[in-house]
Amino acid sequence: MASPLSPIHPLPFLSSSSTATILTRRSLLLSSTLTTTLRTTPLSLPPQLDTNITDRVYLDFSLCPTYFRNATAADSTPLCSDPSPLGRLVLGLYGNLLPLTVSTFKRMCTSSSYKNTLVHKIFPGQFFQAGRQGRSREYGEVRLPPALDLPRNTETVDSKAFLLKHSRPGVVSLCLSENDDDDEVKLDSEYRNVEFLITTGPGPCPQLDNNNIVFGTVLEGLDVVTAIASIPTYKPSERIRQLNDLAEFFGDERAQKGRTLWNRPLKTVYISDCGELQVTKPSMSPTLP
């Protein structure tokens, strides 16, 4: 009967410590190779956005202690007989980056189309909205004059227009996802979206990113932004919210109309004046976080 094979003994020059040394040297060699590759491979940087300020406009805000009365005369007639001024916002606009959006907003200011219109929604700790369009200016809504002839804003379908973020207080943005213009106005073939929002802080609003177009920043008047943000708003009870959700589930159109009252300011705050500021050197580069 054949004798069993004798066990194979490890060679004396390949001890466990020698094997560990070989593996360690290989690891170091691989690590060195990867480091060299990363250093020599250029990184793809995000595109540089031109946020130079090309235009400056102002918005004056006021409170109306009495009820916001209906307009019975020309649009230039004050809609509040005894306003209480809140202050002025000076906005810097990114005309190189978003020429169409900036041009439309600037023309709305210079034509006084925003004048005597309401801040219609305030979301505490986030942003407020203004420039809502309705069927008439009786309720402080924007009514675009036919002579204004605003161009169609093709930037609303350009992915590059959504790269700037709502990262801090004082960001000026064109309302798209948050737009609540009157449905009948939106059906008009000449409809142009001019509703805007301004972030109030203290933190960022990431839920607005990639859905609304940032086209400017507040240069002066952040204290006015804070004052507007502190105005109390209508907040429905939990039961009303549940009933509204149920009505929406069953397709009741009144559910959507009911939600238009949510986050409405309980005090009348409106744009009492607006226009363009002519400066010698309008172009400047703000520091964006």
Coordinates of C-alpha atoms in Angstrom, one line a residue:
M1 CA 0.0 0.0 0.0
A2 CA 1.4 3.3 -1.0
S3 CA 2.5 5.6 1.8
P4 CA 0.5 8.9 2.1
L5 CA 2.0 12.0 0.6
S6 CA 4.0 14.0 3.1
P7 CA 2.6 17.5 3.9
I8 CA 4.0 20.4 2.1
H9 CA 5.9 22.7 4.3
P10 CA 6.2 26.5 3.6
L11 CA 9.4 27.6 2.2
P12 CA 11.6 29.4 4.7
F13 CA 12.0 32.5 2.6
L14 CA 8.2 33.0 2.3
S15 CA 7.2 33.5 5.9
S16 CA 3.9 35.2 6.8
S17 CA 5.7 38.4 7.7
S18 CA 7.4 38.4 4.2
T19 CA 4.0 38.0 2.5
A20 CA 2.5 40.9 4.5
T21 CA 5.5 43.0 3.5
I22 CA 4.9 42.2 -0.2
L23 CA 1.2 43.0 0.0
T24 CA 1.9 46.3 1.8
R25 CA 4.4 47.3 -0.9
R26 CA 1.9 46.5 -3.6
S27 CA -0.8 48.5 -1.8
L28 CA 1.6 51.5 -1.6
L29 CA 2.5 51.2 -5.3
L30 CA -1.2 51.1 -6.3
S31 CA -2.0 54.0 -4.0
S32 CA 0.8 56.0 -5.5
T33 CA -0.4 55.2 -9.0
L34 CA -3.9 56.4 -8.3
T35 CA -2.7 59.6 -6.7
T36 CA -0.6 60.4 -9.7
T37 CA -3.6 59.7 -12.0
L38 CA -5.9 61.9 -10.0
R39 CA -3.4 64.8 -10.1
T40 CA -2.9 64.6 -13.8
T41 CA -6.6 64.1 -14.8
P42 CA -8.4 67.5 -15.1
L43 CA -11.6 67.8 -13.0
S44 CA -14.8 68.9 -14.7
L45 CA -15.8 72.2 -13.2
P46 CA -19.3 73.6 -13.2
P47 CA -20.0 76.3 -15.7
Q48 CA -19.2 79.9 -14.6
L49 CA -22.4 81.9 -14.3
D50 CA -22.3 85.6 -15.1
T51 CA -24.0 87.2 -12.1
N52 CA -22.8 90.7 -12.9
I53 CA -25.5 93.2 -12.0
T54 CA -26.5 95.1 -15.2
D55 CA -29.6 96.9 -13.9
R56 CA -31.0 98.2 -10.7
V57 CA -34.7 98.8 -9.9
Y58 CA -36.5 99.7 -6.7
L59 CA -39.8 98.6 -5.1
D60 CA -41.4 100.7 -2.4
F61 CA -43.6 98.8 0.0
S62 CA -46.3 100.2 2.3
L63 CA -48.9 98.9 4.7
C64 CA -52.6 100.0 4.5
P65 CA -54.1 100.1 8.0
T66 CA -57.6 100.4 6.4
Y67 CA -59.2 98.0 4.0
F68 CA -57.7 98.0 0.5
R69 CA -60.3 99.9 -1.4
N70 CA -61.3 99.2 -5.0
A71 CA -59.8 101.2 -7.8
T72 CA -62.3 103.5 -9.4
A73 CA -59.9 105.9 -11.2
A74 CA -56.7 105.6 -13.1
D75 CA -54.1 103.0 -12.1
S76 CA -51.9 105.8 -10.8
T77 CA -54.5 106.6 -8.1
P78 CA -53.3 105.5 -4.7
L79 CA -55.3 102.5 -3.5
C80 CA -54.8 103.4 0.1
S81 CA -55.8 106.8 1.6
D82 CA -53.5 106.6 4.6
P83 CA -50.5 104.2 3.9
S84 CA -47.8 103.5 6.3
P85 CA -44.4 103.1 4.4
L86 CA -42.3 100.0 5.2
G87 CA -39.3 101.1 3.1
R88 CA -37.6 100.6 -0.2
L89 CA -35.9 97.5 -1.8
V90 CA -33.1 98.1 -4.3
L91 CA -32.7 95.0 -6.5
G92 CA -29.8 94.2 -8.7
L93 CA -30.6 92.2 -11.8
Y94 CA -28.5 89.6 -13.7
G95 CA -29.1 90.9 -17.2
N96 CA -26.2 89.1 -18.9
L97 CA -27.3 85.7 -17.6
L98 CA -31.1 86.1 -18.1
P99 CA -31.7 89.0 -20.5
L100 CA -35.4 88.1 -21.3
T101 CA -36.4 87.7 -17.6
V102 CA -34.6 90.8 -16.5
S103 CA -35.9 92.9 -19.4
T104 CA -39.5 91.9 -18.6
F105 CA -39.2 92.6 -14.9
K106 CA -37.5 95.9 -15.6
R107 CA -40.2 97.0 -18.0
M108 CA -42.9 96.1 -15.4
C109 CA -41.1 98.4 -12.9
T110 CA -40.5 101.3 -15.3
S111 CA -44.1 101.2 -16.6
S112 CA -45.5 101.2 -13.0
S113 CA -47.3 97.9 -13.8
Y114 CA -46.4 96.6 -10.3
K115 CA -47.5 99.8 -8.6
N116 CA -50.5 99.5 -6.3
T117 CA -50.4 95.7 -6.4
L118 CA -50.4 93.4 -3.4
V119 CA -48.0 91.1 -1.7
H120 CA -50.5 88.3 -1.9
K121 CA -48.7 85.5 0.0
I122 CA -46.2 85.2 2.7
F123 CA -44.6 82.0 3.8
P124 CA -42.9 82.6 7.2
G125 CA -39.2 81.8 7.2
Q126 CA -39.2 81.2 3.5
F127 CA -40.4 83.8 1.0
F128 CA -43.1 86.2 -0.1
Q129 CA -44.9 86.5 -3.4
A130 CA -46.1 89.5 -5.4
G131 CA -47.1 90.4 -9.0
R132 CA -50.1 88.0 -9.2
Q133 CA -52.3 88.6 -12.3
G134 CA -56.0 88.7 -12.1
R135 CA -58.9 89.9 -14.2
S136 CA -58.9 93.4 -12.8
R137 CA -56.8 95.6 -10.6
E138 CA -59.7 96.1 -8.1
Y139 CA -58.1 93.6 -5.7
G140 CA -54.5 94.8 -6.1
E141 CA -53.7 92.3 -8.9
V142 CA -51.4 93.0 -11.9
R143 CA -53.1 93.9 -15.1
L144 CA -50.8 94.0 -18.1
P145 CA -51.5 97.0 -20.4
P146 CA -51.8 95.9 -24.0
A147 CA -49.3 98.6 -25.0
L148 CA -46.6 97.0 -22.9
D149 CA -46.2 94.2 -25.5
L150 CA -43.9 91.9 -23.5
P151 CA -42.0 89.3 -25.5
R152 CA -42.4 85.6 -24.8
N153 CA -39.9 84.4 -22.2
T154 CA -38.2 81.4 -23.7
E155 CA -35.8 81.2 -20.7
T156 CA -38.6 79.4 -18.8
V157 CA -37.8 76.3 -20.9
D158 CA -34.0 76.7 -20.9
S159 CA -32.3 74.4 -18.3
K160 CA -29.4 76.8 -18.0
A161 CA -31.8 79.4 -16.5
F162 CA -32.4 77.2 -13.4
L163 CA -28.8 76.9 -12.2
L164 CA -28.8 79.6 -9.6
K165 CA -30.1 78.5 -6.2
H166 CA -32.3 80.0 -3.5
S167 CA -29.5 79.8 -1.0
R168 CA -30.0 82.9 1.2
P169 CA -32.3 85.8 2.1
G170 CA -32.9 88.4 -0.6
V171 CA -32.9 86.1 -3.7
V172 CA -35.3 87.5 -6.4
S173 CA -36.9 84.8 -8.5
L174 CA -39.5 84.4 -11.2
C175 CA -42.4 82.3 -9.9
L176 CA -43.0 79.1 -12.0
S177 CA -43.8 76.3 -9.6
E178 CA -45.2 78.7 -7.1
N179 CA -47.2 80.7 -9.7
D180 CA -50.9 81.2 -8.8
D181 CA -52.1 83.6 -11.5
D182 CA -55.8 83.5 -12.2
D183 CA -56.6 80.5 -14.4
E184 CA -58.6 82.6 -16.9
V185 CA -55.6 84.9 -17.3
K186 CA -53.3 81.9 -18.1
L187 CA -55.6 80.8 -20.9
D188 CA -55.1 84.0 -22.7
S189 CA -52.8 83.6 -25.8
E190 CA -51.0 86.8 -24.8
Y191 CA -50.4 85.7 -21.2
R192 CA -46.9 86.6 -19.8
N193 CA -45.8 85.4 -16.4
V194 CA -44.6 88.3 -14.2
E195 CA -45.2 87.0 -10.7
F196 CA -42.1 87.0 -8.6
L197 CA -40.9 85.9 -5.1
I198 CA -38.2 87.2 -2.7
T199 CA -36.7 84.8 -0.2
T200 CA -36.8 86.1 3.4
G201 CA -34.5 83.7 5.2
P202 CA -33.1 83.0 7.7
G203 CA -32.1 79.8 5.8
P204 CA -32.2 78.6 2.2
C205 CA -35.2 77.4 0.3
P206 CA -34.1 74.3 -1.6
Q207 CA -37.7 73.4 -2.5
L208 CA -37.6 76.3 -4.9
D209 CA -34.4 75.2 -6.7
N210 CA -34.6 73.9 -10.3
N211 CA -38.3 75.0 -10.5
N212 CA -38.0 78.9 -10.4
I213 CA -35.6 81.3 -12.1
V214 CA -33.3 83.3 -9.9
F215 CA -32.6 86.6 -11.8
G216 CA -31.6 89.1 -9.1
T217 CA -30.7 89.9 -5.6
V218 CA -31.7 92.5 -2.9
L219 CA -28.9 95.1 -2.7
E220 CA -30.5 97.3 -0.1
G221 CA -33.5 96.9 2.2
L222 CA -33.2 93.4 3.8
D223 CA -34.8 95.0 6.9
V224 CA -37.8 95.7 4.7
V225 CA -37.8 92.0 3.6
T226 CA -37.7 91.0 7.3
A227 CA -40.6 93.4 8.1
I228 CA -42.8 91.9 5.4
A229 CA -41.9 88.4 6.5
S230 CA -43.1 89.2 10.1
I231 CA -46.6 90.1 9.0
P232 CA -49.1 87.5 10.3
T233 CA -50.9 85.3 7.7
Y234 CA -54.0 83.2 7.5
K235 CA -53.4 79.6 8.6
P236 CA -56.2 77.1 8.3
S237 CA -56.9 74.7 11.1
E238 CA -56.0 71.1 10.8
R239 CA -59.7 70.2 10.3
I240 CA -60.0 72.6 7.4
R241 CA -56.9 71.2 5.8
Q242 CA -58.3 67.7 6.0
L243 CA -61.6 68.7 4.5
N244 CA -59.8 70.5 1.7
D245 CA -57.7 67.4 1.0
L246 CA -60.9 65.3 0.9
A247 CA -62.6 67.7 -1.4
E248 CA -59.6 67.7 -3.7
F249 CA -59.6 63.9 -3.7
F250 CA -63.2 63.9 -5.0
G251 CA -62.4 66.5 -7.7
D252 CA -64.2 69.4 -6.1
E253 CA -62.9 72.6 -7.7
R254 CA -63.6 74.6 -4.6
A255 CA -60.7 72.9 -2.9
Q256 CA -58.2 74.7 -5.0
K257 CA -60.0 78.0 -4.7
G258 CA -60.0 77.6 -0.9
R259 CA -56.3 77.1 -0.8
T260 CA -55.7 80.5 -2.4
L261 CA -56.6 82.1 0.9
W262 CA -53.9 80.1 2.8
N263 CA -50.8 82.2 3.7
R264 CA -52.5 85.4 2.8
P265 CA -51.2 88.3 4.9
L266 CA -53.8 89.5 7.5
K267 CA -52.6 93.1 6.9
T268 CA -52.6 94.8 3.5
V269 CA -49.1 95.2 2.2
Y270 CA -48.5 96.4 -1.3
I271 CA -46.1 98.0 -3.8
S272 CA -46.7 101.7 -3.5
D273 CA -44.1 102.7 -6.1
C274 CA -41.5 101.2 -8.4
G275 CA -39.0 102.2 -11.1
E276 CA -35.4 102.0 -12.3
L277 CA -32.4 103.5 -10.7
Q278 CA -29.9 105.1 -13.0
V279 CA -26.3 104.7 -11.8
T280 CA -23.0 105.6 -13.4
K281 CA -21.6 102.0 -13.1
P282 CA -24.5 99.6 -12.8
S283 CA -22.3 96.5 -13.2
M284 CA -21.0 94.9 -10.1
S285 CA -20.2 91.3 -8.9
P286 CA -22.0 90.4 -5.7
T287 CA -20.5 87.7 -3.5
L288 CA -22.8 84.7 -3.9
P289 CA -22.6 81.9 -1.3

